[in-house]
Coordinates of C-alpha atoms in Angstrom, one line a residue:
X16 CA -12.5 -11.4 -39.2
X17 CA -15.4 -13.0 -39.0
X18 CA -14.4 -16.7 -41.1
X19 CA -15.1 -19.8 -39.0
X20 CA -11.3 -21.5 -38.2
X21 CA -10.4 -23.5 -35.4
X22 CA -7.5 -22.0 -33.8
X23 CA -4.9 -23.5 -32.3
X24 CA -5.0 -21.5 -28.9
X25 CA -5.9 -18.6 -27.2
X26 CA -6.9 -15.7 -29.9
X27 CA -6.6 -12.6 -27.9
X28 CA -3.9 -10.4 -26.2
X29 CA -5.7 -7.3 -24.1
X30 CA -3.2 -4.9 -22.1
X31 CA -3.7 -1.5 -20.0
X32 CA -1.0 1.0 -21.7
X33 CA -0.5 4.0 -19.1
X34 CA 3.0 6.5 -20.4
X35 CA 4.4 9.5 -19.0
X36 CA 2.0 10.8 -21.1
X37 CA -1.3 10.4 -22.1
X38 CA -1.4 9.1 -25.8
X39 CA -4.6 10.7 -27.9
X40 CA -5.9 8.4 -29.8
X41 CA -5.4 9.9 -32.8
X42 CA -2.4 9.4 -32.8
X43 CA -3.3 5.3 -32.8
X44 CA -1.6 4.3 -35.8
X45 CA 1.5 5.6 -34.3
X46 CA 1.4 4.0 -31.0
X47 CA 0.8 -0.1 -33.5
X48 CA 3.2 1.3 -35.6
X49 CA 4.9 0.6 -32.0
X50 CA 3.4 -2.6 -31.1
X51 CA 4.6 -4.0 -33.8
X52 CA 7.8 -3.4 -33.7
X53 CA 8.6 -4.5 -30.3
X54 CA 6.7 -7.8 -31.5
X55 CA 9.2 -8.3 -34.6
X56 CA 12.2 -7.4 -32.8
X57 CA 12.0 -8.5 -29.2
X58 CA 10.1 -11.8 -30.0
X59 CA 9.8 -14.4 -32.2
X60 CA 9.4 -13.7 -35.9
X61 CA 6.4 -15.5 -35.7
X62 CA 4.4 -15.0 -39.6
X63 CA 1.8 -14.2 -36.8
X64 CA 3.3 -11.3 -35.6
X65 CA 5.3 -9.7 -38.6
X66 CA 3.5 -10.6 -41.2
X67 CA 5.4 -12.3 -44.1
X68 CA 6.5 -15.7 -44.5
X69 CA 9.4 -17.3 -44.5
X70 CA 11.0 -15.3 -47.8
X71 CA 9.9 -12.4 -46.3
X72 CA 6.7 -12.1 -48.7
X73 CA 3.6 -11.1 -47.2
X74 CA 1.1 -13.5 -46.3
X75 CA -2.5 -13.8 -48.3
X76 CA -5.5 -13.0 -46.2
X77 CA -5.7 -11.7 -43.2
X78 CA -4.3 -14.6 -40.3
X79 CA -1.8 -12.6 -39.3
X80 CA -2.4 -10.5 -35.3
X81 CA -4.1 -7.3 -35.2
X82 CA -2.9 -5.0 -33.6
X83 CA -6.0 -2.8 -31.9
X84 CA -6.8 0.0 -29.9
X85 CA -9.0 1.5 -27.7
X86 CA -9.7 4.9 -25.8
X87 CA -11.4 6.7 -23.0
X88 CA -14.6 8.1 -24.0
X89 CA -14.7 11.0 -21.6
X90 CA -10.7 11.5 -22.4
X91 CA -10.4 10.4 -25.6
X92 CA -6.7 8.9 -24.9
X93 CA -5.5 5.1 -25.5
X94 CA -6.6 3.5 -22.9
X95 CA -5.9 -0.1 -23.5
X96 CA -4.3 -2.3 -26.9
X97 CA -5.4 -5.6 -28.2
X98 CA -3.3 -8.3 -29.8
X99 CA -5.5 -10.4 -31.8
X100 CA -5.2 -13.2 -34.4
X101 CA -8.5 -16.0 -35.9
X102 CA -6.1 -18.4 -36.2
X103 CA -4.8 -18.5 -32.1
X104 CA -1.5 -18.2 -31.0
X105 CA 0.8 -21.2 -30.4
X106 CA 2.5 -21.7 -27.2
X107 CA 6.0 -19.7 -28.1
X108 CA 3.5 -16.4 -29.4
X109 CA 1.4 -16.1 -26.1
X110 CA 4.8 -16.9 -24.3
X111 CA 5.7 -13.1 -27.1
X112 CA 3.2 -11.9 -25.4
X113 CA 3.3 -12.0 -21.6
X114 CA 6.7 -10.9 -21.8
X115 CA 5.3 -7.9 -24.3
X116 CA 6.0 -4.5 -21.7
X117 CA 7.0 -1.8 -23.2
X118 CA 7.1 0.3 -26.0
X119 CA 9.8 3.1 -27.4
X120 CA 10.5 5.9 -29.3
X121 CA 9.0 7.3 -32.1
X122 CA 6.3 10.5 -32.5
X123 CA 4.5 9.7 -29.0
X124 CA 5.7 9.4 -25.3
X125 CA 7.4 5.8 -24.1
X126 CA 4.7 3.0 -22.4
X127 CA 3.9 0.6 -20.1
X128 CA 1.6 -2.6 -20.9
X129 CA 0.2 -4.7 -19.1
X130 CA -1.2 -8.1 -20.0
X131 CA -4.6 -8.5 -18.6
X132 CA -5.8 -11.2 -20.7
X133 CA -4.9 -13.5 -22.7
X134 CA -7.8 -15.8 -23.7
X135 CA -10.8 -16.5 -27.0
X136 CA -12.6 -13.3 -27.7
X137 CA -15.2 -13.0 -25.3
X138 CA -13.6 -14.5 -22.2
X139 CA -14.4 -12.4 -18.8
X140 CA -12.1 -9.4 -19.5
X141 CA -11.8 -9.9 -23.1
X142 CA -15.3 -9.3 -22.7
X143 CA -15.1 -6.1 -21.5
X144 CA -13.6 -4.3 -24.5
X145 CA -15.5 -3.1 -27.2
X146 CA -14.3 -3.9 -29.8
X147 CA -14.3 -8.0 -29.1
X148 CA -17.9 -8.0 -28.0
X149 CA -20.5 -9.7 -29.9
X150 CA -23.1 -6.9 -31.6
X151 CA -26.0 -6.2 -34.2
X152 CA -24.8 -2.4 -34.2
X153 CA -21.3 -1.5 -34.5
X154 CA -19.9 2.3 -34.9
X155 CA -16.6 3.1 -36.1
X156 CA -13.2 4.3 -33.9
X157 CA -11.1 5.0 -35.7
X158 CA -11.3 5.9 -39.4
X159 CA -11.7 2.9 -42.1
X160 CA -9.8 4.3 -44.9
X161 CA -10.3 2.5 -48.7
X162 CA -7.9 1.8 -51.3
X163 CA -10.4 3.0 -53.9
X164 CA -11.5 5.3 -56.3
X165 CA -15.3 5.5 -56.8
X166 CA -15.6 4.9 -60.9
X167 CA -16.9 7.5 -63.4
X168 CA -19.0 6.7 -66.7
X169 CA -16.7 8.8 -69.3
X170 CA -19.5 11.0 -69.8
X171 CA -18.8 11.6 -65.5
X172 CA -21.3 9.8 -64.4
X173 CA -21.2 8.0 -61.1
X174 CA -21.3 4.2 -62.4
X175 CA -23.5 2.0 -60.5
X176 CA -24.0 -1.7 -59.1
X177 CA -27.6 -3.6 -59.8
X178 CA -28.0 -1.2 -55.4
X179 CA -27.9 1.6 -57.5
X180 CA -24.9 1.8 -55.0
X181 CA -21.2 3.7 -56.9
X182 CA -18.5 1.4 -57.1
X183 CA -15.6 1.4 -55.7
X184 CA -16.8 4.2 -53.1
X185 CA -16.3 4.3 -49.6
X186 CA -19.5 2.6 -49.0
X187 CA -19.2 0.2 -51.6
X188 CA -16.0 -1.0 -51.0
X189 CA -17.0 -0.7 -47.1
X190 CA -19.8 -4.5 -47.9
X191 CA -17.5 -5.5 -50.3
X192 CA -14.3 -6.2 -47.8
X193 CA -16.9 -7.3 -44.7
X194 CA -18.2 -9.3 -47.5
X195 CA -14.4 -11.3 -47.9
X196 CA -14.4 -11.1 -44.3
X197 CA -17.5 -13.7 -44.2
X198 CA -19.4 -11.0 -42.5
X199 CA -23.2 -11.3 -43.1
X200 CA -25.2 -8.3 -45.8
X201 CA -25.9 -4.7 -44.0
X202 CA -28.8 -4.0 -42.8
X203 CA -28.2 -0.8 -42.7
X204 CA -25.8 2.2 -43.0
X205 CA -24.8 5.6 -42.2
X206 CA -21.7 7.7 -43.0
X207 CA -20.5 9.2 -39.6
X208 CA -18.3 12.4 -39.5
X209 CA -15.7 11.7 -36.5
X210 CA -16.3 10.5 -33.0
X211 CA -16.0 12.8 -29.9
X212 CA -13.7 13.0 -27.8
X213 CA -12.4 14.4 -24.6
X214 CA -13.1 18.0 -23.5
X215 CA -12.7 21.0 -24.0
X216 CA -14.4 23.8 -21.9
X217 CA -17.0 20.3 -19.9
X218 CA -18.3 19.5 -23.0
X219 CA -16.8 17.2 -25.8
X220 CA -14.9 17.9 -28.9
X221 CA -16.2 16.6 -31.8
X222 CA -13.6 15.4 -33.8
X223 CA -13.7 14.8 -37.3
X224 CA -12.0 12.1 -39.5
X225 CA -8.9 14.0 -41.3
X226 CA -7.4 14.6 -37.5
X227 CA -6.6 11.7 -37.2
X228 CA -3.1 10.7 -38.4
X229 CA -4.3 8.1 -40.9
X230 CA -0.7 7.7 -43.7
X231 CA 1.9 5.1 -41.7
X232 CA 5.6 5.7 -41.0
X233 CA 7.6 3.0 -42.1
X234 CA 8.8 4.5 -46.6
X235 CA 7.0 1.0 -48.2
X236 CA 4.0 1.6 -47.0
X237 CA 3.7 5.0 -47.6
X238 CA 4.3 4.2 -50.9
X239 CA 1.1 2.3 -50.9
X240 CA -0.8 5.5 -49.8
X241 CA -4.7 5.1 -49.2
X242 CA -7.2 6.8 -51.9
X243 CA -9.2 8.4 -49.2
X244 CA -6.9 10.6 -47.2
X245 CA -9.8 12.2 -45.6
X246 CA -10.4 8.7 -44.0
X247 CA -14.2 7.8 -43.5
X248 CA -16.4 6.1 -40.9
X249 CA -20.0 4.5 -40.6
X250 CA -22.8 3.1 -38.5
X251 CA -23.7 -0.2 -39.4
X252 CA -26.4 -2.9 -39.0
X253 CA -26.2 -6.2 -39.6
X254 CA -29.2 -8.5 -38.9
X255 CA -28.3 -11.3 -37.1
X256 CA -24.6 -10.6 -34.1
X257 CA -21.2 -10.7 -35.1
X258 CA -18.3 -11.6 -33.2
X259 CA -15.7 -8.7 -33.5
X260 CA -13.3 -7.3 -33.7
X261 CA -13.9 -5.6 -37.1
X262 CA -11.8 -4.0 -38.9
X263 CA -11.5 -2.8 -42.4
X264 CA -9.0 -1.2 -44.7
X265 CA -5.9 -0.1 -45.3
X266 CA -3.2 -0.1 -42.3
X267 CA -6.7 -2.7 -40.6
X268 CA -3.7 -4.5 -38.7
X269 CA -2.6 -2.0 -37.6
X270 CA -5.7 -0.7 -35.9
X271 CA -7.3 1.5 -39.5
X272 CA -10.8 0.8 -40.2
X273 CA -12.1 -0.8 -36.2
X274 CA -15.7 -0.7 -35.3
X275 CA -16.9 -0.6 -31.4
X276 CA -19.8 -1.9 -30.4
X277 CA -23.1 -0.5 -29.8
X278 CA -25.6 -1.6 -28.0
X279 CA -27.9 -3.5 -29.8
X280 CA -32.1 -2.1 -29.3
X281 CA -33.2 -6.6 -30.1
X282 CA -34.9 -4.5 -32.7

């Protein structure tokens, strides 16, 4: 999502979410699937939203829409949803995004979506989102789900690359996918086992990645279930500020593998 592309219009729509019952960030994948279904069923059949061409073949690359969730750190519930496309939205797609107001059904309560801003990333209202910030420092907000198994030699030892990193390990896959997406090389990577969510007895609750819904409910997608079932997370540092959003790995277009910006300290 870092590649320089000439956009055809606003590239992000950010919504405020309200529902009869709070939707925890651990259920983000269930919500983003409902948002995707609403866009596909009740809006135009744009490939930006469907992720498929006119013959229903999956698009190559990552120009189609990402659906990303934000949560309240103090409560751990989803507060905002952002729909993003690196190539921007055509006028008819912008109209579809303005009409998006409700999502129904599934394992989560019905929810309302109020459009707050439709524009380029970094715009006034969009810039308030930690998903759409510009920063050198980023940390996982939803589990990163690599689709590869770490490699071993026939003797059972880790098969490593020239830097000593095990090939197809989660960190290796993280670096590979970021590189393919056009991001600069990472200066530092630190594993993170989960995130602090909500409060219990007045204290934040540490929530591991295995507590998150990590497999799409769509039967065809479930067949391609990720190989890193528990998920993983990282705190990462680039040598220069990069513009969000940043989401990679399995189901990244549904928010998995999302990162949020952390404050830079100038180091």
